């Protein structure tokens, strides 16, 4: 009989859902990879290490609240997360940065995602600010055509801000310049951000489908989903400020309205079913502004929905 009257100290999760960590890309083996990309292309020296750089750790820490145990029944996806299948989910850690060479972080991010794709993995990225889809999408240059689905309060079509062309106001503009990016759907636009009339005109000239929040709430996410062609290869980029701030309050640019949790769940489930989701990122979480961890928990739930539904759809059955 044990004589111990104490328990070990409580342990916070280091990796997403306590999945195994692999930072040696030569040994990388799995179906799904979680990757933190903390740093963007700053507009000022103060943004080099903004609060968004802490978000990958913050989201991981709260994943135990997003899903208590892997064997538990998840009512959002209709079963346990891994569905009883031999699925390997790996946390690849955070992309390294160099304070003496700020551009190196993007180059490293692109290289890591390329390695993940070469091994047949589904990358799920936690930012970082909204500049990080730029190096991520560059890594998909042999994966096109890709339909880009963008959740955001803001348009993100600026060519540059303060001379920086790869920052958080420019990811969709940069994506539109990539030959492997096809149609672009921008959902949940509302309030006012960095976009001026010329950015709206550029988006429309490209052929981007703009779905303002006022329209989304009128017609619903299923109607928006019906506009996205079937059989595509979809990349989903989610700016946390595109979501309803009652469930994702920890953002720098909150605005009333936004995509609700049931709506993002409908979108993810629908995209997985109608084609192939080839990657996703969730960005612009500022942990210091979070309330009871609900932003991190919502981010974790969004990721769980993608993981669970891709497994159920048989994405990895042949791997």
Tab-separated table of C-alpha atoms in Angstrom:
chain	number	residue	atom	x	y	z
A	1	UNK	CA	0.000	0.000	0.000
A	2	UNK	CA	1.357	3.414	-0.975
A	3	UNK	CA	2.387	5.699	1.841
A	4	UNK	CA	2.461	8.794	-0.359
A	5	UNK	CA	0.044	11.547	0.628
A	6	UNK	CA	0.915	13.850	-2.270
A	7	UNK	CA	0.457	13.986	-6.025
A	8	UNK	CA	3.015	15.199	-8.577
A	9	UNK	CA	2.771	18.898	-9.454
A	10	UNK	CA	0.246	19.686	-12.155
A	11	UNK	CA	1.718	19.547	-15.647
A	12	UNK	CA	0.833	22.033	-18.363
A	13	UNK	CA	0.889	20.732	-21.917
A	14	UNK	CA	3.954	21.613	-23.943
A	15	UNK	CA	2.739	20.279	-27.271
A	16	UNK	CA	-0.672	20.473	-28.912
A	17	UNK	CA	-2.871	17.906	-27.128
A	18	UNK	CA	0.337	16.363	-25.758
A	19	UNK	CA	1.150	14.881	-29.159
A	20	UNK	CA	4.785	13.813	-29.651
A	21	UNK	CA	7.263	16.570	-30.483
A	22	UNK	CA	9.633	16.259	-33.428
A	23	UNK	CA	11.960	19.128	-34.319
A	24	UNK	CA	14.385	16.963	-36.335
A	25	UNK	CA	12.953	17.268	-39.828
A	26	UNK	CA	15.007	14.303	-41.032
A	27	UNK	CA	13.105	12.127	-38.560
A	28	UNK	CA	9.715	13.686	-39.224
A	29	UNK	CA	7.046	11.048	-39.718
A	30	UNK	CA	3.326	11.601	-39.446
A	31	UNK	CA	0.032	12.394	-41.102
A	32	UNK	CA	-0.666	15.785	-39.521
A	33	UNK	CA	1.854	18.342	-38.314
A	34	UNK	CA	1.267	21.213	-35.884
A	35	UNK	CA	3.687	24.082	-36.482
A	36	UNK	CA	4.178	27.342	-34.605
A	37	UNK	CA	5.339	30.358	-36.615
A	38	UNK	CA	5.684	33.107	-34.028
A	39	UNK	CA	7.222	35.993	-35.970
A	40	UNK	CA	6.084	38.143	-38.872
A	41	UNK	CA	7.490	40.971	-41.000
A	42	UNK	CA	7.309	43.869	-38.514
A	43	UNK	CA	6.154	47.362	-39.403
A	44	UNK	CA	8.089	48.829	-36.469
A	45	UNK	CA	10.760	47.708	-34.015
A	46	UNK	CA	8.078	47.256	-31.362
A	47	UNK	CA	6.398	44.571	-33.478
A	48	UNK	CA	9.447	42.315	-33.755
A	49	UNK	CA	8.296	40.503	-30.615
A	50	UNK	CA	4.654	41.496	-30.362
A	51	UNK	CA	2.216	39.563	-28.201
A	52	UNK	CA	1.208	37.415	-31.169
A	53	UNK	CA	4.626	35.758	-30.917
A	54	UNK	CA	3.404	34.132	-27.686
A	55	UNK	CA	0.284	32.645	-29.268
A	56	UNK	CA	1.618	29.223	-30.339
A	57	UNK	CA	2.572	28.465	-26.731
A	58	UNK	CA	-0.696	29.927	-25.425
A	59	UNK	CA	-2.868	27.808	-27.706
A	60	UNK	CA	-0.952	24.627	-26.920
A	61	UNK	CA	-1.239	25.278	-23.182
A	62	UNK	CA	-5.034	25.360	-23.347
A	63	UNK	CA	-5.566	22.361	-25.600
A	64	UNK	CA	-6.371	20.186	-22.614
A	65	UNK	CA	-9.500	22.325	-22.265
A	66	UNK	CA	-10.179	22.102	-26.000
A	67	UNK	CA	-10.203	18.283	-25.737
A	68	UNK	CA	-9.739	16.608	-22.382
A	69	UNK	CA	-8.542	13.228	-23.649
A	70	UNK	CA	-8.079	11.734	-27.110
A	71	UNK	CA	-10.411	8.838	-26.356
A	72	UNK	CA	-13.301	11.117	-25.334
A	73	UNK	CA	-16.332	11.474	-27.600
A	74	UNK	CA	-16.234	14.797	-29.466
A	75	UNK	CA	-19.775	15.846	-30.331
A	76	UNK	CA	-18.599	18.402	-32.896
A	77	UNK	CA	-17.074	15.702	-35.069
A	78	UNK	CA	-19.259	12.766	-34.018
A	79	UNK	CA	-16.684	10.556	-32.340
A	80	UNK	CA	-13.196	10.480	-30.805
A	81	UNK	CA	-10.668	12.769	-32.476
A	82	UNK	CA	-8.566	10.074	-34.145
A	83	UNK	CA	-11.552	7.837	-34.848
A	84	UNK	CA	-9.795	4.680	-33.692
A	85	UNK	CA	-7.376	4.913	-36.616
A	86	UNK	CA	-3.588	4.693	-36.480
A	87	UNK	CA	-3.055	8.378	-37.176
A	88	UNK	CA	0.184	10.114	-36.255
A	89	UNK	CA	-0.126	13.753	-35.253
A	90	UNK	CA	3.203	15.429	-34.568
A	91	UNK	CA	3.979	18.803	-33.014
A	92	UNK	CA	6.887	20.192	-35.024
A	93	UNK	CA	7.630	22.973	-32.548
A	94	UNK	CA	8.160	26.639	-33.436
A	95	UNK	CA	10.116	27.951	-36.396
A	96	UNK	CA	13.452	29.390	-35.329
A	97	UNK	CA	14.256	33.075	-35.727
A	98	UNK	CA	17.448	35.117	-35.688
A	99	UNK	CA	17.343	38.591	-34.071
A	100	UNK	CA	20.201	39.689	-36.336
A	101	UNK	CA	18.434	38.531	-39.505
A	102	UNK	CA	14.686	39.056	-39.260
A	103	UNK	CA	14.074	37.788	-42.806
A	104	UNK	CA	15.460	34.371	-41.929
A	105	UNK	CA	12.311	33.431	-40.020
A	106	UNK	CA	10.166	33.443	-43.182
A	107	UNK	CA	12.782	31.448	-45.084
A	108	UNK	CA	12.875	28.896	-42.279
A	109	UNK	CA	9.067	28.725	-42.152
A	110	UNK	CA	8.831	28.062	-45.876
A	111	UNK	CA	11.519	25.377	-45.647
A	112	UNK	CA	9.781	23.583	-42.770
A	113	UNK	CA	6.399	23.563	-44.528
A	114	UNK	CA	8.050	22.260	-47.709
A	115	UNK	CA	9.500	19.374	-45.724
A	116	UNK	CA	6.133	18.628	-44.166
A	117	UNK	CA	4.422	18.612	-47.564
A	118	UNK	CA	7.156	16.443	-49.076
A	119	UNK	CA	6.413	13.860	-46.407
A	120	UNK	CA	2.697	13.954	-47.238
A	121	UNK	CA	1.681	15.730	-44.037
A	122	UNK	CA	-1.191	18.128	-43.492
A	123	UNK	CA	0.306	21.324	-42.008
A	124	UNK	CA	-1.719	23.139	-39.346
A	125	UNK	CA	-0.013	26.400	-38.405
A	126	UNK	CA	-0.421	28.564	-35.315
A	127	UNK	CA	0.818	32.159	-35.667
A	128	UNK	CA	2.103	34.703	-35.135
A	129	UNK	CA	0.534	37.622	-36.954
A	130	UNK	CA	-1.162	37.428	-40.325
A	131	UNK	CA	2.051	37.822	-42.272
A	132	UNK	CA	2.888	34.165	-41.695
A	133	UNK	CA	0.644	32.685	-44.442
A	134	UNK	CA	2.996	34.318	-46.956
A	135	UNK	CA	5.948	31.938	-46.440
A	136	UNK	CA	3.553	29.061	-45.782
A	137	UNK	CA	1.753	29.498	-49.097
A	138	UNK	CA	5.049	29.876	-50.964
A	139	UNK	CA	5.826	26.306	-49.936
A	140	UNK	CA	2.755	25.081	-51.862
A	141	UNK	CA	4.081	26.190	-55.258
A	142	UNK	CA	3.915	22.618	-56.596
A	143	UNK	CA	0.510	21.924	-55.022
A	144	UNK	CA	-1.742	24.163	-57.095
A	145	UNK	CA	-4.209	25.264	-58.049
A	146	UNK	CA	-5.216	26.108	-54.508
A	147	UNK	CA	-8.435	27.842	-53.513
A	148	UNK	CA	-7.669	30.255	-50.694
A	149	UNK	CA	-10.405	30.683	-48.087
A	150	UNK	CA	-9.800	33.644	-45.811
A	151	UNK	CA	-11.611	34.455	-42.548
A	152	UNK	CA	-10.940	38.000	-41.399
A	153	UNK	CA	-12.513	41.280	-40.390
A	154	UNK	CA	-10.025	42.977	-42.714
A	155	UNK	CA	-9.170	42.710	-46.413
A	156	UNK	CA	-5.362	42.359	-46.137
A	157	UNK	CA	-4.615	43.587	-49.671
A	158	UNK	CA	-2.104	46.347	-48.878
A	159	UNK	CA	0.932	46.253	-51.162
A	160	UNK	CA	3.099	47.529	-48.333
A	161	UNK	CA	3.005	49.322	-44.991
A	162	UNK	CA	6.056	51.388	-44.002
A	163	UNK	CA	7.930	49.701	-46.842
A	164	UNK	CA	7.278	46.190	-45.502
A	165	UNK	CA	5.566	44.077	-48.181
A	166	UNK	CA	5.179	40.820	-46.254
A	167	UNK	CA	3.435	42.026	-43.115
A	168	UNK	CA	0.024	41.341	-41.639
A	169	UNK	CA	-1.820	43.802	-43.890
A	170	UNK	CA	-0.574	42.128	-47.088
A	171	UNK	CA	-0.988	38.314	-47.013
A	172	UNK	CA	-3.854	38.099	-49.496
A	173	UNK	CA	-2.174	40.555	-51.876
A	174	UNK	CA	0.986	38.422	-51.823
A	175	UNK	CA	-1.039	35.218	-52.203
A	176	UNK	CA	-2.798	36.653	-55.259
A	177	UNK	CA	0.620	37.111	-56.890
A	178	UNK	CA	1.453	33.406	-56.558
A	179	UNK	CA	0.795	31.376	-59.710
A	180	UNK	CA	-0.480	28.378	-57.742
A	181	UNK	CA	-3.191	30.350	-55.940
A	182	UNK	CA	-6.493	30.342	-57.820
A	183	UNK	CA	-9.792	31.568	-56.475
A	184	UNK	CA	-9.884	33.574	-53.266
A	185	UNK	CA	-12.878	33.761	-50.918
A	186	UNK	CA	-12.772	36.380	-48.149
A	187	UNK	CA	-15.413	35.856	-45.475
A	188	UNK	CA	-16.529	37.938	-42.498
A	189	UNK	CA	-15.244	41.341	-43.635
A	190	UNK	CA	-16.498	44.146	-41.427
A	191	UNK	CA	-15.718	47.470	-39.785
A	192	UNK	CA	-12.630	49.238	-41.208
A	193	UNK	CA	-8.983	48.235	-41.274
A	194	UNK	CA	-5.990	49.148	-43.420
A	195	UNK	CA	-7.840	48.777	-46.738
A	196	UNK	CA	-8.472	51.878	-48.822
A	197	UNK	CA	-10.618	52.036	-51.980
A	198	UNK	CA	-7.614	51.040	-54.108
A	199	UNK	CA	-7.155	47.798	-52.138
A	200	UNK	CA	-10.828	46.904	-52.533
A	201	UNK	CA	-10.557	47.628	-56.252
A	202	UNK	CA	-7.460	45.420	-56.513
A	203	UNK	CA	-9.235	42.525	-54.787
A	204	UNK	CA	-12.265	42.847	-57.048
A	205	UNK	CA	-10.069	43.139	-60.141
A	206	UNK	CA	-8.362	39.883	-59.173
A	207	UNK	CA	-11.731	38.206	-58.883
A	208	UNK	CA	-11.722	37.671	-55.136
A	209	UNK	CA	-15.157	36.806	-53.769
A	210	UNK	CA	-15.812	39.227	-50.909
A	211	UNK	CA	-18.399	38.163	-48.343
A	212	UNK	CA	-18.894	40.959	-45.809
A	213	UNK	CA	-20.151	39.950	-42.393
A	214	UNK	CA	-23.475	41.658	-43.003
A	215	UNK	CA	-24.037	39.318	-45.944
A	216	UNK	CA	-22.725	36.255	-44.099
A	217	UNK	CA	-25.170	36.767	-41.249
A	218	UNK	CA	-28.014	37.284	-43.701
A	219	UNK	CA	-27.464	34.181	-45.876
A	220	UNK	CA	-25.540	31.874	-43.526
A	221	UNK	CA	-22.295	29.918	-43.919
A	222	UNK	CA	-23.917	27.053	-45.847
A	223	UNK	CA	-24.872	29.440	-48.630
A	224	UNK	CA	-21.325	30.832	-48.685
A	225	UNK	CA	-19.943	27.299	-48.776
A	226	UNK	CA	-22.100	26.560	-51.811
A	227	UNK	CA	-20.295	29.333	-53.706
A	228	UNK	CA	-16.945	27.593	-53.281
A	229	UNK	CA	-16.471	25.095	-56.136
A	230	UNK	CA	-16.480	21.391	-55.312
A	231	UNK	CA	-13.436	19.190	-55.841
A	232	UNK	CA	-10.887	21.845	-54.998
A	233	UNK	CA	-7.729	21.956	-52.959
A	234	UNK	CA	-8.419	24.419	-50.168
A	235	UNK	CA	-6.141	26.344	-47.855
A	236	UNK	CA	-7.885	28.025	-44.927
A	237	UNK	CA	-6.339	31.058	-43.242
A	238	UNK	CA	-8.112	32.334	-40.135
A	239	UNK	CA	-7.399	35.696	-38.569
A	240	UNK	CA	-8.756	35.529	-35.020
A	241	UNK	CA	-10.281	38.994	-35.429
A	242	UNK	CA	-12.481	37.583	-38.165
A	243	UNK	CA	-14.215	35.531	-35.495
A	244	UNK	CA	-16.945	36.699	-33.123
A	245	UNK	CA	-15.036	38.529	-30.339
A	246	UNK	CA	-17.233	36.945	-27.676
A	247	UNK	CA	-15.415	33.664	-28.369
A	248	UNK	CA	-12.071	35.083	-29.546
A	249	UNK	CA	-11.561	38.341	-27.646
A	250	UNK	CA	-7.753	38.193	-27.592
A	251	UNK	CA	-7.032	40.209	-30.739
A	252	UNK	CA	-5.543	43.605	-31.541
A	253	UNK	CA	-8.354	44.655	-33.862
A	254	UNK	CA	-11.668	43.534	-32.344
A	255	UNK	CA	-14.879	44.430	-34.141
A	256	UNK	CA	-18.520	43.605	-33.363
A	257	UNK	CA	-19.975	40.766	-35.384
A	258	UNK	CA	-17.886	38.113	-37.051
A	259	UNK	CA	-17.840	34.410	-37.798
A	260	UNK	CA	-19.392	32.347	-35.022
A	261	UNK	CA	-18.144	28.998	-33.812
A	262	UNK	CA	-21.014	27.079	-35.475
A	263	UNK	CA	-20.264	28.923	-38.724
A	264	UNK	CA	-16.537	28.096	-38.748
A	265	UNK	CA	-17.402	24.498	-37.868
A	266	UNK	CA	-19.802	24.375	-40.824
A	267	UNK	CA	-17.136	25.818	-43.107
A	268	UNK	CA	-14.426	23.371	-42.051
A	269	UNK	CA	-16.696	20.338	-42.243
A	270	UNK	CA	-17.992	21.469	-45.627
A	271	UNK	CA	-14.566	22.106	-47.159
A	272	UNK	CA	-13.263	18.744	-45.961
A	273	UNK	CA	-16.271	16.989	-47.502
A	274	UNK	CA	-16.349	18.780	-50.851
A	275	UNK	CA	-12.665	18.569	-51.755
A	276	UNK	CA	-9.340	18.412	-49.952
A	277	UNK	CA	-8.132	20.833	-47.326
A	278	UNK	CA	-4.356	21.006	-47.810
A	279	UNK	CA	-3.518	23.265	-44.896
A	280	UNK	CA	-4.758	25.771	-42.353
A	281	UNK	CA	-3.411	28.534	-40.172
A	282	UNK	CA	-4.890	30.503	-37.312
A	283	UNK	CA	-3.203	33.789	-36.501
A	284	UNK	CA	-3.368	37.144	-34.698
A	285	UNK	CA	-4.079	35.849	-31.196
A	286	UNK	CA	-2.777	38.174	-28.464
A	287	UNK	CA	-2.626	36.134	-25.240
A	288	UNK	CA	-2.463	39.100	-22.861
A	289	UNK	CA	-5.975	40.075	-23.927
A	290	UNK	CA	-7.500	36.623	-23.451
A	291	UNK	CA	-10.302	35.964	-20.968
A	292	UNK	CA	-10.278	32.628	-19.167
A	293	UNK	CA	-8.349	31.196	-22.120
A	294	UNK	CA	-11.445	31.187	-24.348
A	295	UNK	CA	-9.563	32.444	-27.415
A	296	UNK	CA	-6.974	29.683	-27.095
A	297	UNK	CA	-9.684	27.103	-26.407
A	298	UNK	CA	-11.637	28.212	-29.483
A	299	UNK	CA	-8.474	27.985	-31.590
A	300	UNK	CA	-7.925	24.487	-30.271
A	301	UNK	CA	-11.512	23.523	-31.082
A	302	UNK	CA	-11.123	24.846	-34.631
A	303	UNK	CA	-8.005	22.728	-35.102
A	304	UNK	CA	-9.713	19.665	-33.585
A	305	UNK	CA	-12.551	20.030	-36.080
A	306	UNK	CA	-10.106	19.978	-38.985
A	307	UNK	CA	-8.122	17.044	-37.612
A	308	UNK	CA	-11.193	14.974	-36.797
A	309	UNK	CA	-13.039	15.576	-40.047
A	310	UNK	CA	-10.031	14.939	-42.308
A	311	UNK	CA	-9.480	11.631	-40.527
A	312	UNK	CA	-13.150	10.678	-40.898
A	313	UNK	CA	-13.017	11.609	-44.591
A	314	UNK	CA	-10.191	9.136	-45.143
A	315	UNK	CA	-7.552	11.685	-46.054
A	316	UNK	CA	-4.795	9.543	-44.587
A	317	UNK	CA	-6.095	6.021	-45.162
A	318	UNK	CA	-3.663	5.281	-47.995
A	319	UNK	CA	-0.574	6.743	-46.293
